[in-house]
XYZ file of C-alpha atoms in Angstrom:
56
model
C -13.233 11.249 -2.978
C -16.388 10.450 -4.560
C -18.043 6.758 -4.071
C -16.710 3.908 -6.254
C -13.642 5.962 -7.110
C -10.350 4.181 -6.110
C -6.342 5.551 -6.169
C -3.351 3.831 -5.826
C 0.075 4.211 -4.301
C 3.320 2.927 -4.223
C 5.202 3.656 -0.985
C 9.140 3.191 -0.511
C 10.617 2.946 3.011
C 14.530 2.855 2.935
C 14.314 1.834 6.753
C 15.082 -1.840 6.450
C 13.854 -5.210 6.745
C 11.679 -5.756 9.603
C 11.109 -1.335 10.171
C 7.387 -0.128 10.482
C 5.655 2.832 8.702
C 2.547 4.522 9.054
C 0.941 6.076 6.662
C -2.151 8.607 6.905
C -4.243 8.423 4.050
C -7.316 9.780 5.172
C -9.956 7.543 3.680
C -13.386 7.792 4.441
C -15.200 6.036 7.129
C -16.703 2.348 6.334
C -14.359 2.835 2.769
C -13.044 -0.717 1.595
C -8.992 -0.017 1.532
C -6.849 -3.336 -0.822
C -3.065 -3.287 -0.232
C -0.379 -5.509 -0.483
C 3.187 -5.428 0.634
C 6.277 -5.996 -1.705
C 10.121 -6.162 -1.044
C 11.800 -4.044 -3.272
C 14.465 -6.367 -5.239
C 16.856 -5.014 -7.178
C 16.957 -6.346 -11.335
C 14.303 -9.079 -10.250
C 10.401 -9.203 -9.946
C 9.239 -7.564 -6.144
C 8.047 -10.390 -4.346
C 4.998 -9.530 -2.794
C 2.261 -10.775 -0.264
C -1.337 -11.750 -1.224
C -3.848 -8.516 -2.099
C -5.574 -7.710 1.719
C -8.637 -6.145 2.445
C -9.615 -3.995 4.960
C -12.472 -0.990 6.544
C -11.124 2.084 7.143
């Protein structure tokens, strides 16, 4: 991925509240990585946590 380029994702897991998944996105080295984690609610807004940062 060139520099200054950014993708995003949206990831379901259908293994329940309180379950753990990895997943392997390969980013470079030293890259800057911004996620967030939201509940999936049925017929009302996904309630999510505040934007993180992180280094890959």
């Amino acid at each position: 991925m060139r520099t200054g380029a950014s993708r995003s994702w949206r990831h379901q897991i259908d293994s329940g509240s309180g379950n753990c998944k990895k997943f392997d996105h390969n980013f470079g080295e030293g890259r800057t990585v911004i996620f967030r984690a939201c509940n999936d609610t049925p017929y009302l807004p996904d309630p999510c946590s505040a934007w993180r940062t992180g280094v890959a």
